[in-house]
C-alpha positions as protocol buffer text, in pm:
chain_id: "A"
residue {
  index: 1
  type: MET
  ca { x: -3075 y: -3530 z: -6598 }
}
residue {
  index: 2
  type: ARG
  ca { x: -2996 y: -3681 z: -6246 }
}
residue {
  index: 3
  type: GLU
  ca { x: -2988 y: -3327 z: -6051 }
}
residue {
  index: 4
  type: THR
  ca { x: -2665 y: -3284 z: -5775 }
}
residue {
  index: 5
  type: PRO
  ca { x: -2787 y: -3328 z: -5368 }
}
residue {
  index: 6
  type: ARG
  ca { x: -2787 y: -3043 z: -5244 }
}
residue {
  index: 7
  type: ALA
  ca { x: -2499 y: -3016 z: -4933 }
}
residue {
  index: 8
  type: GLU
  ca { x: -2721 y: -3031 z: -4577 }
}
residue {
  index: 9
  type: PRO
  ca { x: -2646 y: -2718 z: -4413 }
}
residue {
  index: 10
  type: PRO
  ca { x: -2405 y: -2793 z: -4059 }
}
residue {
  index: 11
  type: GLN
  ca { x: -2578 y: -2939 z: -3753 }
}
residue {
  index: 12
  type: PRO
  ca { x: -2387 y: -2747 z: -3406 }
}
residue {
  index: 13
  type: ARG
  ca { x: -2264 y: -3035 z: -3205 }
}
residue {
  index: 14
  type: PRO
  ca { x: -2354 y: -3120 z: -2857 }
}
residue {
  index: 15
  type: HIS
  ca { x: -2244 y: -2998 z: -2530 }
}
residue {
  index: 16
  type: ARG
  ca { x: -1941 y: -2705 z: -2785 }
}
residue {
  index: 17
  type: ALA
  ca { x: -2084 y: -2313 z: -2805 }
}
residue {
  index: 18
  type: GLU
  ca { x: -2090 y: -2122 z: -3095 }
}
residue {
  index: 19
  type: ALA
  ca { x: -1815 y: -1952 z: -3071 }
}
residue {
  index: 20
  type: HIS
  ca { x: -1887 y: -1688 z: -3358 }
}
residue {
  index: 21
  type: THR
  ca { x: -2210 y: -1547 z: -3443 }
}
residue {
  index: 22
  type: THR
  ca { x: -2455 y: -1307 z: -3629 }
}
residue {
  index: 23
  type: GLY
  ca { x: -2606 y: -1115 z: -3433 }
}
residue {
  index: 24
  type: ALA
  ca { x: -2908 y: -1036 z: -3278 }
}
residue {
  index: 25
  type: SER
  ca { x: -2957 y: -704 z: -3605 }
}
residue {
  index: 26
  type: CYS
  ca { x: -2759 y: -926 z: -3825 }
}
residue {
  index: 27
  type: SER
  ca { x: -2475 y: -762 z: -3807 }
}
residue {
  index: 28
  type: GLY
  ca { x: -2249 y: -1025 z: -3844 }
}
residue {
  index: 29
  type: THR
  ca { x: -2053 y: -966 z: -3559 }
}
residue {
  index: 30
  type: PRO
  ca { x: -1936 y: -1231 z: -3301 }
}
residue {
  index: 31
  type: HIS
  ca { x: -2081 y: -1237 z: -2943 }
}
residue {
  index: 32
  type: ARG
  ca { x: -1978 y: -1417 z: -2645 }
}
residue {
  index: 33
  type: SER
  ca { x: -2237 y: -1718 z: -2811 }
}
residue {
  index: 34
  type: ASP
  ca { x: -2423 y: -1728 z: -2373 }
}
residue {
  index: 35
  type: GLY
  ca { x: -2570 y: -1354 z: -2364 }
}
residue {
  index: 36
  type: ARG
  ca { x: -2266 y: -1192 z: -2177 }
}
residue {
  index: 37
  type: PRO
  ca { x: -2064 y: -964 z: -2166 }
}
residue {
  index: 38
  type: PRO
  ca { x: -1628 y: -1011 z: -2105 }
}
residue {
  index: 39
  type: HIS
  ca { x: -1527 y: -1060 z: -1716 }
}
residue {
  index: 40
  type: THR
  ca { x: -1339 y: -810 z: -1796 }
}
residue {
  index: 41
  type: PRO
  ca { x: -1498 y: -554 z: -2109 }
}
residue {
  index: 42
  type: ARG
  ca { x: -1160 y: -358 z: -2245 }
}
residue {
  index: 43
  type: GLY
  ca { x: -1302 y: 26 z: -2208 }
}
residue {
  index: 44
  type: ALA
  ca { x: -1360 y: -111 z: -1778 }
}
residue {
  index: 45
  type: ARG
  ca { x: -1004 y: -130 z: -1738 }
}
residue {
  index: 46
  type: GLN
  ca { x: -827 y: 158 z: -1484 }
}
residue {
  index: 47
  type: PRO
  ca { x: -545 y: 294 z: -1631 }
}
residue {
  index: 48
  type: ASP
  ca { x: -202 y: 211 z: -1449 }
}
residue {
  index: 49
  type: PRO
  ca { x: -64 y: 573 z: -1217 }
}
residue {
  index: 50
  type: LEU
  ca { x: 119 y: 670 z: -1592 }
}
residue {
  index: 51
  type: GLY
  ca { x: -178 y: 636 z: -1748 }
}
residue {
  index: 52
  type: ARG
  ca { x: -98 y: 302 z: -1899 }
}
residue {
  index: 53
  type: PRO
  ca { x: -344 y: 50 z: -1992 }
}
residue {
  index: 54
  type: GLY
  ca { x: -364 y: -187 z: -1706 }
}
residue {
  index: 55
  type: THR
  ca { x: -562 y: -426 z: -1460 }
}
residue {
  index: 56
  type: THR
  ca { x: -749 y: -413 z: -1167 }
}
residue {
  index: 57
  type: PRO
  ca { x: -661 y: -366 z: -891 }
}
residue {
  index: 58
  type: PRO
  ca { x: -390 y: -136 z: -980 }
}
residue {
  index: 59
  type: VAL
  ca { x: -54 y: -102 z: -884 }
}
residue {
  index: 60
  type: PRO
  ca { x: 39 y: 146 z: -611 }
}
residue {
  index: 61
  type: GLY
  ca { x: 162 y: 467 z: -732 }
}
residue {
  index: 62
  type: ARG
  ca { x: 488 y: 471 z: -798 }
}
residue {
  index: 63
  type: PRO
  ca { x: 517 y: 799 z: -894 }
}
residue {
  index: 64
  type: ALA
  ca { x: 473 y: 894 z: -541 }
}
residue {
  index: 65
  type: LEU
  ca { x: 777 y: 671 z: -412 }
}
residue {
  index: 66
  type: PHE
  ca { x: 991 y: 752 z: -642 }
}
residue {
  index: 67
  type: SER
  ca { x: 915 y: 1118 z: -539 }
}
residue {
  index: 68
  type: ALA
  ca { x: 929 y: 1026 z: -185 }
}
residue {
  index: 69
  type: LEU
  ca { x: 1254 y: 924 z: -286 }
}
residue {
  index: 70
  type: VAL
  ca { x: 1433 y: 1199 z: -314 }
}
residue {
  index: 71
  type: ALA
  ca { x: 1327 y: 1402 z: -77 }
}
residue {
  index: 72
  type: LEU
  ca { x: 1439 y: 1164 z: 140 }
}
residue {
  index: 73
  type: ALA
  ca { x: 1760 y: 1234 z: -38 }
}
residue {
  index: 74
  type: VAL
  ca { x: 1732 y: 1589 z: -98 }
}
residue {
  index: 75
  type: VAL
  ca { x: 1640 y: 1614 z: 320 }
}
residue {
  index: 76
  type: THR
  ca { x: 1940 y: 1362 z: 368 }
}
residue {
  index: 77
  type: TRP
  ca { x: 2149 y: 1574 z: 230 }
}
residue {
  index: 78
  type: GLN
  ca { x: 2059 y: 1934 z: 357 }
}
residue {
  index: 79
  type: VAL
  ca { x: 2077 y: 1766 z: 719 }
}
residue {
  index: 80
  type: LEU
  ca { x: 2420 y: 1621 z: 671 }
}
residue {
  index: 81
  type: VAL
  ca { x: 2594 y: 1997 z: 486 }
}
residue {
  index: 82
  type: HIS
  ca { x: 2333 y: 2198 z: 690 }
}
residue {
  index: 83
  type: GLY
  ca { x: 2219 y: 2325 z: 447 }
}
residue {
  index: 84
  type: PRO
  ca { x: 1881 y: 2614 z: 385 }
}
residue {
  index: 85
  type: LEU
  ca { x: 1638 y: 2337 z: 396 }
}
residue {
  index: 86
  type: ALA
  ca { x: 1814 y: 2267 z: 716 }
}
residue {
  index: 87
  type: ARG
  ca { x: 1860 y: 2576 z: 915 }
}
residue {
  index: 88
  type: LEU
  ca { x: 1508 y: 2690 z: 766 }
}
residue {
  index: 89
  type: ASP
  ca { x: 1443 y: 2362 z: 942 }
}
residue {
  index: 90
  type: GLU
  ca { x: 1601 y: 2528 z: 1266 }
}
residue {
  index: 91
  type: ARG
  ca { x: 1402 y: 2866 z: 1295 }
}
residue {
  index: 92
  type: VAL
  ca { x: 1050 y: 2725 z: 1300 }
}
residue {
  index: 93
  type: SER
  ca { x: 1089 y: 2431 z: 1522 }
}
residue {
  index: 94
  type: ALA
  ca { x: 1236 y: 2788 z: 1758 }
}
residue {
  index: 95
  type: ALA
  ca { x: 968 y: 2946 z: 1759 }
}
residue {
  index: 96
  type: VAL
  ca { x: 650 y: 2631 z: 1766 }
}
residue {
  index: 97
  type: VAL
  ca { x: 827 y: 2421 z: 1998 }
}
residue {
  index: 98
  type: ASP
  ca { x: 608 y: 2442 z: 2352 }
}
residue {
  index: 99
  type: THR
  ca { x: 301 y: 2639 z: 2193 }
}
residue {
  index: 100
  type: LEU
  ca { x: 82 y: 2408 z: 2338 }
}
residue {
  index: 101
  type: PRO
  ca { x: 133 y: 2220 z: 2688 }
}
residue {
  index: 102
  type: ARG
  ca { x: 370 y: 1983 z: 2797 }
}
residue {
  index: 103
  type: ARG
  ca { x: 157 y: 1678 z: 2903 }
}
residue {
  index: 104
  type: LEU
  ca { x: -77 y: 1717 z: 2643 }
}
residue {
  index: 105
  type: THR
  ca { x: 172 y: 1706 z: 2317 }
}
residue {
  index: 106
  type: GLU
  ca { x: 378 y: 1491 z: 2569 }
}
residue {
  index: 107
  type: LEU
  ca { x: 36 y: 1216 z: 2493 }
}
residue {
  index: 108
  type: ALA
  ca { x: 86 y: 1281 z: 2104 }
}
residue {
  index: 109
  type: SER
  ca { x: 449 y: 1179 z: 2061 }
}
residue {
  index: 110
  type: ASP
  ca { x: 381 y: 862 z: 2300 }
}
residue {
  index: 111
  type: LEU
  ca { x: 213 y: 705 z: 2035 }
}
residue {
  index: 112
  type: GLY
  ca { x: 493 y: 634 z: 1845 }
}
residue {
  index: 113
  type: ASN
  ca { x: 629 y: 424 z: 2123 }
}
residue {
  index: 114
  type: LEU
  ca { x: 659 y: 44 z: 2034 }
}
residue {
  index: 115
  type: THR
  ca { x: 478 y: 13 z: 2394 }
}
residue {
  index: 116
  type: VAL
  ca { x: 141 y: 196 z: 2257 }
}
residue {
  index: 117
  type: ALA
  ca { x: 167 y: 122 z: 1885 }
}
residue {
  index: 118
  type: LEU
  ca { x: 304 y: -335 z: 1820 }
}
residue {
  index: 119
  type: PRO
  ca { x: 0 y: -399 z: 2021 }
}
residue {
  index: 120
  type: VAL
  ca { x: -192 y: -280 z: 1736 }
}
residue {
  index: 121
  type: LEU
  ca { x: -38 y: -404 z: 1433 }
}
residue {
  index: 122
  type: ALA
  ca { x: 31 y: -697 z: 1636 }
}
residue {
  index: 123
  type: ALA
  ca { x: -384 y: -743 z: 1665 }
}
residue {
  index: 124
  type: ALA
  ca { x: -449 y: -666 z: 1297 }
}
residue {
  index: 125
  type: MET
  ca { x: -206 y: -907 z: 1185 }
}
residue {
  index: 126
  type: ALA
  ca { x: -381 y: -1220 z: 1455 }
}
residue {
  index: 127
  type: TYR
  ca { x: -676 y: -997 z: 1208 }
}
residue {
  index: 128
  type: ALA
  ca { x: -562 y: -1148 z: 893 }
}
residue {
  index: 129
  type: VAL
  ca { x: -419 y: -1453 z: 1013 }
}
residue {
  index: 130
  type: ARG
  ca { x: -762 y: -1564 z: 1119 }
}
residue {
  index: 131
  type: ARG
  ca { x: -927 y: -1412 z: 791 }
}
residue {
  index: 132
  type: GLY
  ca { x: -684 y: -1621 z: 576 }
}
residue {
  index: 133
  type: ARG
  ca { x: -465 y: -1365 z: 450 }
}
residue {
  index: 134
  type: ARG
  ca { x: -152 y: -1476 z: 617 }
}
residue {
  index: 135
  type: ARG
  ca { x: 94 y: -1379 z: 263 }
}
residue {
  index: 136
  type: GLN
  ca { x: -65 y: -991 z: 368 }
}
residue {
  index: 137
  type: ALA
  ca { x: -25 y: -972 z: 788 }
}
residue {
  index: 138
  type: LEU
  ca { x: 366 y: -1181 z: 714 }
}
residue {
  index: 139
  type: PHE
  ca { x: 467 y: -841 z: 472 }
}
residue {
  index: 140
  type: ALA
  ca { x: 234 y: -591 z: 719 }
}
residue {
  index: 141
  type: GLY
  ca { x: 488 y: -780 z: 1017 }
}
residue {
  index: 142
  type: LEU
  ca { x: 810 y: -744 z: 764 }
}
residue {
  index: 143
  type: ALA
  ca { x: 728 y: -403 z: 706 }
}
residue {
  index: 144
  type: MET
  ca { x: 798 y: -390 z: 1081 }
}
residue {
  index: 145
  type: VAL
  ca { x: 1072 y: -571 z: 1167 }
}
residue {
  index: 146
  type: CYS
  ca { x: 1285 y: -295 z: 866 }
}
residue {
  index: 147
  type: VAL
  ca { x: 1197 y: -63 z: 1016 }
}
residue {
  index: 148
  type: PRO
  ca { x: 1477 y: -16 z: 1232 }
}
residue {
  index: 149
  type: LEU
  ca { x: 1768 y: -205 z: 974 }
}
residue {
  index: 150
  type: LEU
  ca { x: 1650 y: 161 z: 825 }
}
residue {
  index: 151
  type: VAL
  ca { x: 1587 y: 418 z: 1009 }
}
residue {
  index: 152
  type: VAL
  ca { x: 1872 y: 339 z: 1272 }
}
residue {
  index: 153
  type: PRO
  ca { x: 2181 y: 349 z: 1010 }
}
residue {
  index: 154
  type: LEU
  ca { x: 2023 y: 671 z: 940 }
}
residue {
  index: 155
  type: LYS
  ca { x: 2109 y: 769 z: 1241 }
}
residue {
  index: 156
  type: GLU
  ca { x: 2383 y: 653 z: 1295 }
}
residue {
  index: 157
  type: TRP
  ca { x: 2515 y: 813 z: 927 }
}
residue {
  index: 158
  type: THR
  ca { x: 2417 y: 1111 z: 1015 }
}
residue {
  index: 159
  type: ALA
  ca { x: 2402 y: 1246 z: 1379 }
}
residue {
  index: 160
  type: ARG
  ca { x: 2199 y: 1446 z: 1432 }
}
residue {
  index: 161
  type: PRO
  ca { x: 2153 y: 1693 z: 1817 }
}
residue {
  index: 162
  type: GLY
  ca { x: 1845 y: 1769 z: 1895 }
}
residue {
  index: 163
  type: PRO
  ca { x: 1654 y: 2056 z: 1951 }
}
residue {
  index: 164
  type: LEU
  ca { x: 1626 y: 2068 z: 2301 }
}
residue {
  index: 165
  type: GLU
  ca { x: 1974 y: 1833 z: 2345 }
}
residue {
  index: 166
  type: PRO
  ca { x: 2236 y: 1931 z: 2117 }
}
residue {
  index: 167
  type: TRP
  ca { x: 2532 y: 1753 z: 2255 }
}
residue {
  index: 168
  type: ALA
  ca { x: 2304 y: 1428 z: 2246 }
}
residue {
  index: 169
  type: HIS
  ca { x: 2296 y: 1308 z: 1828 }
}
residue {
  index: 170
  type: GLY
  ca { x: 2135 y: 1051 z: 1672 }
}
residue {
  index: 171
  type: TYR
  ca { x: 1754 y: 1177 z: 1626 }
}
residue {
  index: 172
  type: TYR
  ca { x: 1727 y: 1210 z: 1196 }
}
residue {
  index: 173
  type: PRO
  ca { x: 1525 y: 1044 z: 1123 }
}
residue {
  index: 174
  type: SER
  ca { x: 1214 y: 994 z: 1388 }
}
residue {
  index: 175
  type: GLY
  ca { x: 1165 y: 632 z: 1458 }
}
residue {
  index: 176
  type: HIS
  ca { x: 830 y: 789 z: 1708 }
}
residue {
  index: 177
  type: THR
  ca { x: 739 y: 878 z: 1373 }
}
residue {
  index: 178
  type: ALA
  ca { x: 787 y: 582 z: 1185 }
}
residue {
  index: 179
  type: THR
  ca { x: 687 y: 328 z: 1437 }
}
residue {
  index: 180
  type: ALA
  ca { x: 361 y: 468 z: 1412 }
}
residue {
  index: 181
  type: MET
  ca { x: 327 y: 510 z: 1095 }
}
residue {
  index: 182
  type: VAL
  ca { x: 374 y: 184 z: 968 }
}
residue {
  index: 183
  type: ALA
  ca { x: 198 y: 28 z: 1296 }
}
residue {
  index: 184
  type: TYR
  ca { x: -103 y: 212 z: 1232 }
}
residue {
  index: 185
  type: PHE
  ca { x: -182 y: 217 z: 793 }
}
residue {
  index: 186
  type: GLY
  ca { x: -24 y: -122 z: 820 }
}
residue {
  index: 187
  type: ALA
  ca { x: -304 y: -195 z: 1075 }
}
residue {
  index: 188
  type: ALA
  ca { x: -563 y: -18 z: 855 }
}
residue {
  index: 189
  type: GLN
  ca { x: -603 y: -221 z: 544 }
}
residue {
  index: 190
  type: LEU
  ca { x: -528 y: -536 z: 766 }
}
residue {
  index: 191
  type: VAL
  ca { x: -834 y: -551 z: 883 }
}
residue {
  index: 192
  type: SER
  ca { x: -1006 y: -290 z: 643 }
}
residue {
  index: 193
  type: ARG
  ca { x: -987 y: 65 z: 414 }
}
residue {
  index: 194
  type: ARG
  ca { x: -1166 y: 226 z: 571 }
}
residue {
  index: 195
  type: LEU
  ca { x: -939 y: 279 z: 897 }
}
residue {
  index: 196
  type: LEU
  ca { x: -714 y: 440 z: 642 }
}
residue {
  index: 197
  type: PRO
  ca { x: -789 y: 797 z: 745 }
}
residue {
  index: 198
  type: VAL
  ca { x: -812 y: 680 z: 1144 }
}
residue {
  index: 199
  type: ALA
  ca { x: -385 y: 543 z: 1003 }
}
residue {
  index: 200
  type: ALA
  ca { x: -310 y: 910 z: 902 }
}
residue {
  index: 201
  type: VAL
  ca { x: -429 y: 1102 z: 1198 }
}
residue {
  index: 202
  type: LEU
  ca { x: -277 y: 900 z: 1443 }
}
residue {
  index: 203
  type: THR
  ca { x: 57 y: 966 z: 1219 }
}
residue {
  index: 204
  type: ALA
  ca { x: 12 y: 1292 z: 1241 }
}
residue {
  index: 205
  type: VAL
  ca { x: -80 y: 1359 z: 1565 }
}
residue {
  index: 206
  type: THR
  ca { x: 224 y: 1168 z: 1636 }
}
residue {
  index: 207
  type: GLY
  ca { x: 468 y: 1377 z: 1417 }
}
residue {
  index: 208
  type: THR
  ca { x: 342 y: 1688 z: 1568 }
}
residue {
  index: 209
  type: GLY
  ca { x: 337 y: 1605 z: 1882 }
}
residue {
  index: 210
  type: LEU
  ca { x: 717 y: 1518 z: 1862 }
}
residue {
  index: 211
  type: ILE
  ca { x: 803 y: 1853 z: 1713 }
}
residue {
  index: 212
  type: LEU
  ca { x: 592 y: 2056 z: 1883 }
}
residue {
  index: 213
  type: ARG
  ca { x: 726 y: 1880 z: 2230 }
}
residue {
  index: 214
  type: GLY
  ca { x: 1084 y: 1947 z: 2119 }
}
residue {
  index: 215
  type: PHE
  ca { x: 1201 y: 1564 z: 2076 }
}
residue {
  index: 216
  type: HIS
  ca { x: 1270 y: 1614 z: 1682 }
}
residue {
  index: 217
  type: TRP
  ca { x: 1282 y: 1900 z: 1401 }
}
residue {
  index: 218
  type: PRO
  ca { x: 1019 y: 1888 z: 1160 }
}
residue {
  index: 219
  type: LEU
  ca { x: 1199 y: 1717 z: 883 }
}
residue {
  index: 220
  type: ASP
  ca { x: 1360 y: 1433 z: 1114 }
}
residue {
  index: 221
  type: VAL
  ca { x: 916 y: 1390 z: 1102 }
}
residue {
  index: 222
  type: LEU
  ca { x: 906 y: 1472 z: 729 }
}
residue {
  index: 223
  type: ALA
  ca { x: 1231 y: 1262 z: 652 }
}
residue {
  index: 224
  type: SER
  ca { x: 1033 y: 898 z: 786 }
}
residue {
  index: 225
  type: VAL
  ca { x: 739 y: 977 z: 637 }
}
residue {
  index: 226
  type: ALA
  ca { x: 935 y: 942 z: 291 }
}
residue {
  index: 227
  type: LEU
  ca { x: 1138 y: 686 z: 438 }
}
residue {
  index: 228
  type: CYS
  ca { x: 810 y: 419 z: 542 }
}
residue {
  index: 229
  type: LEU
  ca { x: 609 y: 538 z: 229 }
}
residue {
  index: 230
  type: PRO
  ca { x: 770 y: 242 z: 17 }
}
residue {
  index: 231
  type: LEU
  ca { x: 745 y: 4 z: 306 }
}
residue {
  index: 232
  type: LEU
  ca { x: 343 y: 38 z: 346 }
}
residue {
  index: 233
  type: CYS
  ca { x: 349 y: -51 z: -44 }
}
residue {
  index: 234
  type: TRP
  ca { x: 420 y: -480 z: 51 }
}
residue {
  index: 235
  type: PRO
  ca { x: 122 y: -507 z: 246 }
}
residue {
  index: 236
  type: VAL
  ca { x: -102 y: -300 z: 1 }
}
residue {
  index: 237
  type: LEU
  ca { x: 5 y: -490 z: -331 }
}
residue {
  index: 238
  type: ALA
  ca { x: -34 y: -847 z: -84 }
}
residue {
  index: 239
  type: ALA
  ca { x: -387 y: -666 z: 17 }
}
residue {
  index: 240
  type: ARG
  ca { x: -450 y: -577 z: -356 }
}
residue {
  index: 241
  type: TYR
  ca { x: -359 y: -862 z: -524 }
}
residue {
  index: 242
  type: GLY
  ca { x: -517 y: -1098 z: -303 }
}
residue {
  index: 243
  type: ARG
  ca { x: -837 y: -1016 z: -315 }
}
residue {
  index: 244
  type: GLY
  ca { x: -819 y: -928 z: -633 }
}
residue {
  index: 245
  type: ARG
  ca { x: -704 y: -1287 z: -747 }
}
residue {
  index: 246
  type: ILE
  ca { x: -1012 y: -1410 z: -600 }
}
residue {
  index: 247
  type: ARG
  ca { x: -1225 y: -1165 z: -721 }
}
residue {
  index: 248
  type: GLY
  ca { x: -1129 y: -1235 z: -1042 }
}
residue {
  index: 249
  type: GLY
  ca { x: -1243 y: -1572 z: -1081 }
}
residue {
  index: 250
  type: ASP
  ca { x: -904 y: -1772 z: -980 }
}
residue {
  index: 251
  type: ALA
  ca { x: -968 y: -1954 z: -712 }
}
residue {
  index: 252
  type: TRP
  ca { x: -1299 y: -2057 z: -848 }
}
residue {
  index: 253
  type: ARG
  ca { x: -1355 y: -2256 z: -1194 }
}
residue {
  index: 254
  type: THR
  ca { x: -1572 y: -2357 z: -1386 }
}
residue {
  index: 255
  type: GLY
  ca { x: -1708 y: -2719 z: -1389 }
}
residue {
  index: 256
  type: SER
  ca { x: -1765 y: -2963 z: -1710 }
}
residue {
  index: 257
  type: GLY
  ca { x: -2122 y: -2923 z: -1668 }
}
residue {
  index: 258
  type: GLY
  ca { x: -2107 y: -2539 z: -1737 }
}
residue {
  index: 259
  type: THR
  ca { x: -2135 y: -2511 z: -1317 }
}
residue {
  index: 260
  type: PRO
  ca { x: -1849 y: -2313 z: -1040 }
}
residue {
  index: 261
  type: SER
  ca { x: -1617 y: -2534 z: -837 }
}
residue {
  index: 262
  type: ARG
  ca { x: -1412 y: -2478 z: -617 }
}
residue {
  index: 263
  type: SER
  ca { x: -1044 y: -2492 z: -716 }
}
residue {
  index: 264
  type: THR
  ca { x: -869 y: -2728 z: -483 }
}
residue {
  index: 265
  type: ASP
  ca { x: -551 y: -2497 z: -547 }
}
residue {
  index: 266
  type: GLY
  ca { x: -696 y: -2360 z: -102 }
}
residue {
  index: 267
  type: PRO
  ca { x: -811 y: -2056 z: -98 }
}
residue {
  index: 268
  type: THR
  ca { x: -422 y: -1718 z: -140 }
}
residue {
  index: 269
  type: SER
  ca { x: -302 y: -1663 z: 153 }
}
């Protein structure tokens, strides 16, 4: 009786990895052929601000942006109708104006001048361009350009008088606070995120000086902060996702020999 020839076991093909092999415990669980973990494990992904699975880096907080816009709308409405919040704002201002020496509060207010804040942002933009981050620098510059485009119409629309100059109009919102916030936070994001606390201190000192000197009501400063928060998302998004693309491996590709090779697309600007 003629024996039936046995089938030969499949031989591994050269230059081709087995996509699914039996694990070390012989459990039959598929795993990577080279033993390396996945680049982005599902359990290590950071959720977005709403708690849904997201990617790294996370999207800036949408609830915070929504809250800022709602606060801006409410404060603007109260200023227009001279509601209870605006009257409380006036009482607070009358109680704190000139509680510190004017020379000190004027120096603090000057941090929001264009002659002081704009060179800081320009130097940070030049640094970012030199480091190859032209997109982030462009977005930071556009954020500063948007400041007068948003602040001036609000000043004309509300026509709020000043604490020490009731005959003048156009104090709401504070242009100095908006300039300081966009310039210093934008510069910190372009140079190093470790400087963000410094930017927060400089912005707070500017707004406090404006209130204590009597140049602006407290709500003027608060409205500028709420107005500028969405503007700052532009350079933040560009900086985070620009670094994420480079670190995530989009700028490096694997060649035919399995060694990383530089992409011909060039660095992300």
